[in-house]
Structures are given as structure tokens and as C-alpha cells.
XYZ file of C-alpha atoms in Angstrom:
335
model
C 25.837 42.199 -29.132
C 27.665 43.308 -26.007
C 25.240 46.216 -25.554
C 22.286 43.929 -25.732
C 23.696 41.700 -22.985
C 24.104 44.764 -20.777
C 20.478 45.683 -21.399
C 19.364 42.192 -20.397
C 21.397 42.395 -17.197
C 19.907 45.767 -16.389
C 16.371 44.520 -16.935
C 17.012 41.478 -14.774
C 18.432 43.685 -12.041
C 15.438 45.978 -12.210
C 13.106 43.006 -11.953
C 15.004 41.711 -8.963
C 14.896 45.075 -7.256
C 11.204 45.429 -8.047
C 10.489 42.017 -6.571
C 12.472 42.895 -3.459
C 10.623 46.184 -3.160
C 7.251 44.451 -3.533
C 8.238 41.875 -0.922
C 9.383 44.619 1.442
C 6.119 46.458 0.814
C 4.078 43.341 1.577
C 6.083 42.798 4.754
C 5.577 46.418 5.774
C 1.837 46.177 5.109
C 1.688 42.930 7.096
C 3.532 44.546 10.011
C 1.198 47.560 9.821
C -1.884 45.306 9.761
C -0.535 43.284 12.701
C 0.155 46.474 14.592
C -3.399 47.696 13.980
C -4.853 44.384 15.157
C -2.778 44.483 18.340
C -4.273 47.816 19.395
C -7.072 47.283 21.975
C -9.370 49.702 20.128
C -10.787 50.300 16.687
C -8.225 52.149 14.546
C -8.606 53.355 10.957
C -7.384 55.855 8.410
C -10.025 57.362 6.123
C -9.975 59.470 2.998
C -11.732 62.798 2.531
C -14.948 61.010 1.529
C -15.087 59.215 4.869
C -14.167 55.844 3.360
C -11.760 53.563 5.191
C -8.282 53.177 3.669
C -6.901 50.910 6.393
C -8.562 49.583 9.529
C -8.493 46.771 12.056
C -11.301 44.312 12.824
C -12.397 46.208 15.942
C -13.089 49.339 13.881
C -14.924 47.248 11.290
C -17.098 45.901 14.107
C -18.617 49.360 14.420
C -18.303 50.420 10.773
C -18.754 47.256 8.682
C -19.683 49.147 5.487
C -16.306 50.889 5.298
C -17.841 54.333 5.840
C -17.544 56.539 8.889
C -20.879 57.006 10.777
C -21.759 60.513 9.548
C -21.356 59.409 5.919
C -23.226 56.105 6.261
C -26.874 57.036 5.706
C -28.047 53.449 6.251
C -26.461 53.158 9.718
C -26.093 56.696 11.024
C -29.233 56.297 13.182
C -27.357 53.664 15.202
C -25.106 56.403 16.583
C -26.142 58.871 19.282
C -24.187 61.567 21.081
C -24.974 64.519 23.302
C -23.365 67.870 23.993
C -22.311 68.931 27.477
C -25.682 70.612 28.006
C -27.548 67.435 26.985
C -28.472 68.464 23.433
C -28.454 65.590 20.886
C -25.651 66.016 18.335
C -26.369 65.999 14.627
C -24.275 63.814 12.229
C -22.308 66.848 11.021
C -21.206 67.330 14.654
C -19.830 63.794 14.983
C -16.041 63.472 15.435
C -15.384 62.204 11.886
C -17.326 65.057 10.308
C -15.432 67.576 12.417
C -12.059 66.025 11.472
C -12.996 66.423 7.782
C -13.201 70.168 8.499
C -9.734 70.155 10.071
C -10.718 69.883 13.761
C -8.910 67.646 16.229
C -11.417 65.714 18.369
C -9.379 64.334 21.264
C -9.563 62.593 23.670
C -12.873 61.949 21.945
C -16.660 62.140 22.061
C -18.684 59.632 24.092
C -21.298 58.011 21.860
C -23.943 55.318 22.180
C -23.844 52.711 19.408
C -26.589 50.130 18.765
C -25.287 46.885 17.267
C -27.084 44.312 15.104
C -28.444 42.571 18.227
C -29.996 45.862 19.383
C -27.528 46.084 22.238
C -26.513 49.622 23.219
C -22.738 50.004 23.611
C -20.951 53.067 24.966
C -17.876 54.056 22.939
C -15.480 56.986 22.768
C -14.691 58.220 19.232
C -11.590 60.333 18.546
C -10.574 61.748 15.165
C -7.732 63.924 13.900
C -7.148 65.327 10.393
C -4.328 64.002 8.179
C -2.564 66.478 5.854
C -0.267 65.974 2.873
C 3.222 67.478 2.459
C 1.656 70.762 1.339
C -0.564 70.981 4.432
C -3.729 70.198 2.526
C -6.362 67.974 4.169
C -5.990 64.445 2.823
C -8.113 62.425 5.232
C -8.223 61.535 8.903
C -7.190 59.013 11.542
C -9.959 57.703 13.765
C -10.065 55.645 16.960
C -13.164 53.969 18.478
C -12.732 52.730 22.060
C -15.283 50.404 23.669
C -15.900 51.978 27.099
C -19.199 50.215 27.806
C -18.004 48.199 30.818
C -16.235 51.231 32.293
C -19.228 53.499 31.683
C -21.731 51.087 33.202
C -19.457 50.400 36.178
C -19.191 54.132 36.815
C -22.964 54.480 36.552
C -23.462 51.555 38.928
C -21.014 53.131 41.376
C -22.837 56.468 41.139
C -26.197 54.818 41.874
C -24.634 52.857 44.736
C -23.273 56.076 46.247
C -26.700 57.700 45.905
C -28.334 54.728 47.656
C -25.730 54.947 50.409
C -26.486 58.645 50.924
C -30.205 57.862 51.157
C -29.554 54.980 53.562
C -27.363 57.124 55.819
C -30.012 59.860 55.867
C -32.700 57.272 56.675
C -30.516 55.780 59.415
C -29.967 59.210 60.945
C -33.695 59.919 60.753
C -34.590 56.606 62.378
C -31.948 57.063 65.074
C -33.310 60.492 65.991
C -36.838 59.101 66.071
C -35.751 56.132 68.166
C -33.988 58.358 70.683
C -37.087 60.550 70.888
C -39.320 57.515 71.430
C -37.047 56.101 74.155
C -36.923 59.492 75.875
C -40.712 59.740 75.728
C -41.127 56.225 77.153
C -38.713 56.997 79.987
C -40.515 60.259 80.830
C -43.947 58.582 80.859
C -42.723 55.672 82.969
C -41.110 58.015 85.470
C -44.380 59.915 85.825
C -46.472 56.778 86.353
C -44.147 54.383 88.183
C -44.536 54.042 91.962
C -41.094 52.476 92.420
C -37.798 52.005 90.655
C -38.573 48.294 90.196
C -41.890 49.102 88.484
C -40.118 51.630 86.241
C -37.470 49.052 85.318
C -40.011 46.358 84.429
C -42.195 48.657 82.351
C -39.261 50.392 80.669
C -37.591 47.081 79.729
C -40.880 45.712 78.360
C -41.275 48.683 76.075
C -37.632 48.585 74.994
C -38.152 44.916 74.097
C -41.127 45.928 71.937
C -38.968 48.543 70.218
C -36.210 45.984 69.703
C -38.625 43.595 68.028
C -39.898 46.213 65.611
C -36.348 47.378 64.795
C -35.505 43.778 63.911
C -38.511 43.618 61.603
C -37.512 46.890 59.934
C -33.927 45.759 59.416
C -35.016 42.435 57.904
C -37.529 43.995 55.509
C -36.334 43.688 51.912
C -35.445 46.792 49.943
C -38.598 48.506 48.687
C -40.854 46.425 50.949
C -42.696 47.424 54.101
C -43.597 45.749 57.369
C -47.123 44.294 57.211
C -49.648 45.027 59.952
C -50.568 41.369 60.508
C -46.863 40.442 60.841
C -46.377 43.180 63.425
C -49.514 42.134 65.330
C -48.518 38.471 65.456
C -44.954 39.316 66.531
C -46.235 41.288 69.521
C -48.815 38.645 70.438
C -46.141 35.940 70.334
C -43.894 38.061 72.576
C -46.777 38.468 75.049
C -47.450 34.737 75.071
C -50.854 35.159 73.460
C -49.976 32.903 70.517
C -48.534 29.400 70.794
C -50.149 28.314 74.051
C -50.381 24.638 74.893
C -54.151 24.703 74.720
C -54.122 26.229 71.249
C -55.074 29.663 70.002
C -58.867 29.398 70.204
C -58.863 32.409 72.528
C -57.802 34.604 69.595
C -59.825 35.718 66.597
C -57.666 37.638 64.103
C -59.462 38.868 60.997
C -59.302 41.711 58.505
C -57.532 42.621 55.269
C -54.152 40.838 54.990
C -50.793 42.344 54.079
C -51.617 45.947 54.964
C -48.302 47.852 54.424
C -46.991 50.238 57.062
C -44.660 53.143 56.521
C -41.483 52.749 58.527
C -42.042 55.925 60.525
C -45.428 54.593 61.728
C -44.269 51.107 62.697
C -42.614 52.060 65.999
C -45.620 53.926 67.347
C -48.042 51.249 66.208
C -45.905 48.506 67.770
C -45.945 50.354 71.081
C -49.713 50.819 70.793
C -50.206 47.087 70.161
C -47.838 46.324 73.031
C -49.818 48.541 75.421
C -53.153 47.040 74.388
C -51.749 43.506 74.555
C -50.187 44.137 77.956
C -53.505 45.458 79.256
C -55.264 42.374 77.859
C -52.753 40.134 79.672
C -53.065 42.025 82.957
C -56.720 42.945 83.054
C -58.552 41.463 80.066
C -59.170 38.405 77.927
C -55.569 37.133 77.919
C -55.428 37.151 81.691
C -58.388 34.824 82.228
C -58.840 31.212 81.306
C -62.087 31.653 79.391
C -61.368 35.006 77.767
C -61.324 35.663 74.034
C -59.489 38.424 72.194
C -60.789 39.557 68.822
C -58.943 41.705 66.310
C -60.428 42.644 62.972
C -59.943 45.390 60.403
C -62.299 47.235 58.138
C -62.358 50.017 55.547
C -64.437 53.058 56.324
C -64.334 56.154 54.097
C -60.772 55.408 52.939
C -59.644 54.926 56.543
C -58.276 51.737 58.000
C -59.465 50.942 61.516
C -58.587 47.912 63.624
C -60.730 46.867 66.532
C -59.868 44.601 69.418
C -62.401 43.374 71.941
C -62.543 40.926 74.842
C -65.203 38.566 76.077
C -66.168 41.122 78.703
C -67.071 43.708 76.079
C -64.065 45.961 76.597
C -63.047 47.518 73.294
C -59.938 49.174 71.868
C -59.853 51.155 68.646
C -56.943 52.635 66.701
C -57.231 53.993 63.177
C -55.025 55.187 60.310
C -55.794 57.697 57.605
C -55.255 55.793 54.349
C -54.445 52.440 52.883
C -50.703 52.569 53.596
C -51.336 53.864 57.143
C -49.244 56.967 56.522
C -49.960 58.625 59.873
C -49.560 57.597 63.460
C -52.598 56.350 65.439
C -55.279 59.032 65.409
C -57.572 57.384 68.004
C -56.838 54.911 70.748
C -59.705 54.422 73.158
C -60.499 51.719 75.720
C -64.149 51.616 76.849
């Protein structure tokens, strides 16, 4: 009878110890699960078949079926990756597949994942093999990091730097052109001016015309161009030809609207319009009370030509060699 009581005590003790062990195991598993969830990345351990043994919710976000990408035939097409030379990687070259062969893939392979909403997300996938006490492959540990915001920010920064390089090159180009134009104006005015006062007036007038066109170029939106009719009206307003008290009946402006100008042609064309307008103010229709200035455009054999004439029959012509007026004025004649 005494032996039987000892057996009962032993069994009770074993049950108690077993319950304590199970409780400790549950607590350990809970701590492990909490630790996994606290990691700001997808973390999982997988067996040799590529099936998840333990994982957090972030990893399940990318692998909801419990299989690693290369083993999930239904979802493997959602994953894309490229080698350093730009070659698309095959599923057996994905990090998980390589870890199954004993390779360590760290810090990881950048991959593009497409979610259920068809949104492309950049991630970095790392994988390392797990071995048992005998050194035999038993599975792998895998980490999926969402790097989409970082990747897209880096790409945006790269594009911004490229745009800045282009803008600096364009600024340098325009500055050189502007200096050349100013030098040319100064040389021409020095040759034709009879006095320093005449040089100053003419030089300042032309610099004002350049200033107006530079303002138009700087205010043009990215990817847009200065329009011919905007340039023409700006110069006519500056010359006092538009906005008179008696109205603008002395002007007839016609032709195709919104003709785009390349930036390198705008300066020369503005100066040409300024010269013609100045001549009209001094000697032509804009200098007389009953004069009339006409400006109209037409297409002729894929060339754009604008004509201006006065009530006295004087005529000015300047043409450009295609729709966007790529070249500088080819002809400028006053009859």
C-alpha cells in the first residue's frame, strides 16, 4: 500500500512538472511571437520544402499561402528580380531557393512584388540556411524588408539631380548666347551711332527687349514654349502700339495662333520684332495718326512666314523653316 502511494505522488509530480513545462513553452512561444511582430520587417523560418514554420504578419503580407515565392506556383509571377547586368532572375535564383542549396543571401536581393491591388512594391529579400546539430540543412531563415519608399525616394532624387544637370547646362548655354547677343548689339550700335547719346538710347532699347524675352522664357512652364503671338504682343505693348486711348484699330493681327518657338530662336526673333516695331514707330504706320499696321501668318511649303505691312505699302517679311520655328530668321526684308 505504501508503494502505491509513492507511485501516485510520483505521477502527480510528473503531471505538475509537465504542466509547468507546457506553460513555460507557451510563454516562450508567446515571447518569440511578440519578438517577431516587433521586428519592422517580415521574418520567418521555413523548412526544407519552403513552407513557413514560424512567421510574423509582415512576412505573411507577402507570402499569405505559407510558401516561399519560388515554391508557390500560383503566386511566383508576382515576384520579379534582376541580376547586376539587368537579366531577369528565374525562380530557382531567388534568395529562398538559393538558401535551400546552402547559400547565404545577405544583405539580400532587391525584388519587385505585385500585391493584390496590383501595386508594385520594392522589397529586399535575405535568406540564410539553417542546419541541425550534425550540420545538415534543416531549413532557412528569411527576411523581407519593404524598401519601396526608400527606393522611390532615391529614384526621385536621381531624376531631380538629372534635371538639375540639364538645367545648369541650359543656363550656361543661354548665358553664353545672351552674352554673344549683347556683344553683337553693342558692336552694331557702335558702328551705326553718331554720338554716345544715340548709342545709349539704342543700346538700352535693345537691352530692354532682351530683358522682356528673358522674363517670358523664365516664366514659361516646364516643357512649354513661348508662343509667337505672345512675343509679338509683348513687344507691341512695350512700343506703345497696343493699349492706346483711341483703341487698337490701327493694328490688324492675324494668323495661326499659339505657334511654339524654340528657346534659342526667341531672342533673335524678339530683336527682329523690336527692330521692325521701332521702325514702324519712327518712320511707318505707328508714327502717323492714320497709319495701320498689319501682321499675319501663313503656311507655305512647310514654312511659316509672317508679314507686316503699313498703310503706305511698306512691307516686312521674316520666315522660319518649320512649324516649331527651329531656326533663326532666314529672311528679313523691308521694301
